[in-house]
């Protein structure tokens, strides 16, 4: 009798350690690495210095000692019941200058705003070139 009870307890304990999930239990999404946004990709330009790239993108996830002219930025997001989201950006340098970068993040469709001269002091614009064109949405 004691053996059956001990075996049943052992089976219950082992079943609790299995990968079975309880319904309705909230699981947090876990993100790791450097977040890479389309706006960040828009700001990167060939010819930037290492410090400018680091200012925009942050400290790289991987600085390979065998390839000092390559920085890798990797971002992963694990959401429950969804496939893993993964993005990568690799920056290549020649000395202190960015020569190229590759990424799977598409740049944003929004064009950067140009600087428009301020209107005259009375609040009305005298030159039509100083009035920004309306944006179609």
CSV table of C-alpha atoms in Angstrom, one decimal:
chain,number,residue,atom,x,y,z
A,1,UNK,CA,0.0,0.0,0.0
A,2,UNK,CA,2.8,2.4,0.9
A,3,UNK,CA,4.6,1.7,-2.4
A,4,UNK,CA,1.5,2.5,-4.4
A,5,UNK,CA,1.0,5.8,-2.5
A,6,UNK,CA,4.6,6.8,-3.0
A,7,UNK,CA,4.5,5.9,-6.7
A,8,UNK,CA,1.3,8.0,-7.1
A,9,UNK,CA,2.9,10.9,-5.3
A,10,UNK,CA,6.0,10.6,-7.5
A,11,UNK,CA,4.0,10.6,-10.7
A,12,UNK,CA,2.0,13.6,-9.6
A,13,UNK,CA,5.2,15.5,-8.8
A,14,UNK,CA,6.8,14.5,-12.2
A,15,UNK,CA,3.6,15.6,-14.0
A,16,UNK,CA,3.8,19.0,-12.3
A,17,UNK,CA,7.3,19.5,-13.8
A,18,UNK,CA,6.2,18.7,-17.3
A,19,UNK,CA,5.6,21.3,-20.1
A,20,UNK,CA,1.8,21.3,-19.6
A,21,UNK,CA,0.5,24.8,-19.3
A,22,UNK,CA,-2.5,25.9,-17.2
A,23,UNK,CA,-5.1,27.8,-19.2
A,24,UNK,CA,-5.5,31.5,-18.4
A,25,UNK,CA,-2.0,31.9,-17.0
A,26,UNK,CA,-0.5,35.2,-18.3
A,27,UNK,CA,3.0,34.9,-19.8
A,28,UNK,CA,5.1,38.0,-20.3
A,29,UNK,CA,6.7,38.8,-23.7
A,30,UNK,CA,10.4,38.7,-23.4
A,31,UNK,CA,12.5,41.0,-25.5
A,32,UNK,CA,16.3,40.8,-25.7
A,33,UNK,CA,19.0,42.8,-27.4
A,34,UNK,CA,19.0,46.2,-29.1
A,35,UNK,CA,15.6,47.5,-30.3
A,36,UNK,CA,15.9,48.4,-34.0
A,37,UNK,CA,13.3,50.8,-35.4
A,38,UNK,CA,12.7,52.0,-38.9
A,39,UNK,CA,13.4,55.6,-37.6
A,40,UNK,CA,16.8,54.5,-36.4
A,41,UNK,CA,17.6,52.9,-39.8
A,42,UNK,CA,16.5,56.2,-41.5
A,43,UNK,CA,19.1,58.1,-39.5
A,44,UNK,CA,22.0,55.9,-40.4
A,45,UNK,CA,24.1,57.3,-43.3
A,46,UNK,CA,27.3,56.0,-44.9
A,47,UNK,CA,30.2,58.2,-43.8
A,48,UNK,CA,29.1,58.5,-40.1
A,49,UNK,CA,31.7,57.9,-37.4
A,50,UNK,CA,31.5,55.1,-34.9
A,51,UNK,CA,30.4,57.4,-32.2
A,52,UNK,CA,27.5,58.7,-34.3
A,53,UNK,CA,26.4,55.2,-35.1
A,54,UNK,CA,26.6,54.3,-31.4
A,55,UNK,CA,24.6,57.4,-30.5
A,56,UNK,CA,21.8,56.4,-32.9
A,57,UNK,CA,21.8,52.6,-32.4
A,58,UNK,CA,23.2,52.2,-28.9
A,59,UNK,CA,26.0,49.9,-27.8
A,60,UNK,CA,26.2,46.9,-30.2
A,61,UNK,CA,25.2,43.5,-29.0
A,62,UNK,CA,28.2,41.9,-30.5
A,63,UNK,CA,31.7,43.5,-31.0
A,64,UNK,CA,33.7,40.7,-32.4
A,65,UNK,CA,37.4,40.9,-31.5
A,66,UNK,CA,38.3,39.0,-34.7
A,67,UNK,CA,36.3,41.5,-36.8
A,68,UNK,CA,36.8,44.9,-35.2
A,69,UNK,CA,35.2,46.7,-38.2
A,70,UNK,CA,31.9,44.9,-37.8
A,71,UNK,CA,29.2,45.7,-35.3
A,72,UNK,CA,26.1,43.5,-34.9
A,73,UNK,CA,22.8,44.6,-33.4
A,74,UNK,CA,20.4,41.8,-32.7
A,75,UNK,CA,16.8,42.0,-31.3
A,76,UNK,CA,14.5,39.1,-30.4
A,77,UNK,CA,11.0,39.2,-29.0
A,78,UNK,CA,9.4,36.1,-27.7
A,79,UNK,CA,5.6,36.4,-27.4
A,80,UNK,CA,3.5,33.6,-26.0
A,81,UNK,CA,1.5,31.7,-28.7
A,82,UNK,CA,3.3,33.7,-31.5
A,83,UNK,CA,6.4,33.0,-33.6
A,84,UNK,CA,9.6,34.6,-32.4
A,85,UNK,CA,10.3,38.1,-33.8
A,86,UNK,CA,14.0,38.6,-34.8
A,87,UNK,CA,15.7,41.6,-36.3
A,88,UNK,CA,19.3,42.2,-37.1
A,89,UNK,CA,21.5,45.2,-38.3
A,90,UNK,CA,25.1,44.8,-39.2
A,91,UNK,CA,27.3,47.9,-39.5
A,92,UNK,CA,30.7,47.7,-41.4
A,93,UNK,CA,33.4,50.3,-40.7
A,94,UNK,CA,36.6,51.3,-42.4
A,95,UNK,CA,38.7,52.8,-39.6
A,96,UNK,CA,36.2,55.2,-37.9
A,97,UNK,CA,33.9,55.6,-40.9
A,98,UNK,CA,30.7,53.6,-41.6
A,99,UNK,CA,31.0,52.2,-45.1
A,100,UNK,CA,27.8,50.1,-45.3
A,101,UNK,CA,25.1,48.5,-43.2
A,102,UNK,CA,22.7,45.6,-43.8
A,103,UNK,CA,19.4,45.1,-42.0
A,104,UNK,CA,16.1,43.3,-42.3
A,105,UNK,CA,14.2,46.3,-40.9
A,106,UNK,CA,12.7,48.4,-43.7
A,107,UNK,CA,13.1,52.2,-43.5
A,108,UNK,CA,10.0,54.2,-42.7
A,109,UNK,CA,7.9,55.6,-45.5
A,110,UNK,CA,7.9,59.0,-43.9
A,111,UNK,CA,10.3,61.5,-45.6
A,112,UNK,CA,12.3,63.7,-43.3
A,113,UNK,CA,10.9,67.2,-42.8
A,114,UNK,CA,12.8,70.0,-44.4
A,115,UNK,CA,13.5,73.2,-42.5
A,116,UNK,CA,11.0,75.9,-43.4
A,117,UNK,CA,11.8,79.5,-42.8
A,118,UNK,CA,9.7,81.2,-40.1
A,119,UNK,CA,6.9,83.4,-41.1
A,120,UNK,CA,7.1,87.2,-40.7
A,121,UNK,CA,6.8,88.8,-37.2
A,122,UNK,CA,3.1,89.6,-37.5
A,123,UNK,CA,2.1,86.0,-37.7
A,124,UNK,CA,1.3,86.0,-41.5
A,125,UNK,CA,3.6,84.6,-44.1
A,126,UNK,CA,4.4,87.0,-46.9
A,127,UNK,CA,6.3,84.5,-49.0
A,128,UNK,CA,4.4,81.4,-50.3
A,129,UNK,CA,7.6,79.4,-50.0
A,130,UNK,CA,7.5,79.9,-46.2
A,131,UNK,CA,4.2,78.2,-45.8
A,132,UNK,CA,4.5,74.4,-45.6
A,133,UNK,CA,2.3,72.5,-48.0
A,134,UNK,CA,-0.6,70.5,-46.4
A,135,UNK,CA,0.1,66.9,-45.8
A,136,UNK,CA,-2.3,64.4,-47.3
A,137,UNK,CA,-3.3,61.6,-45.0
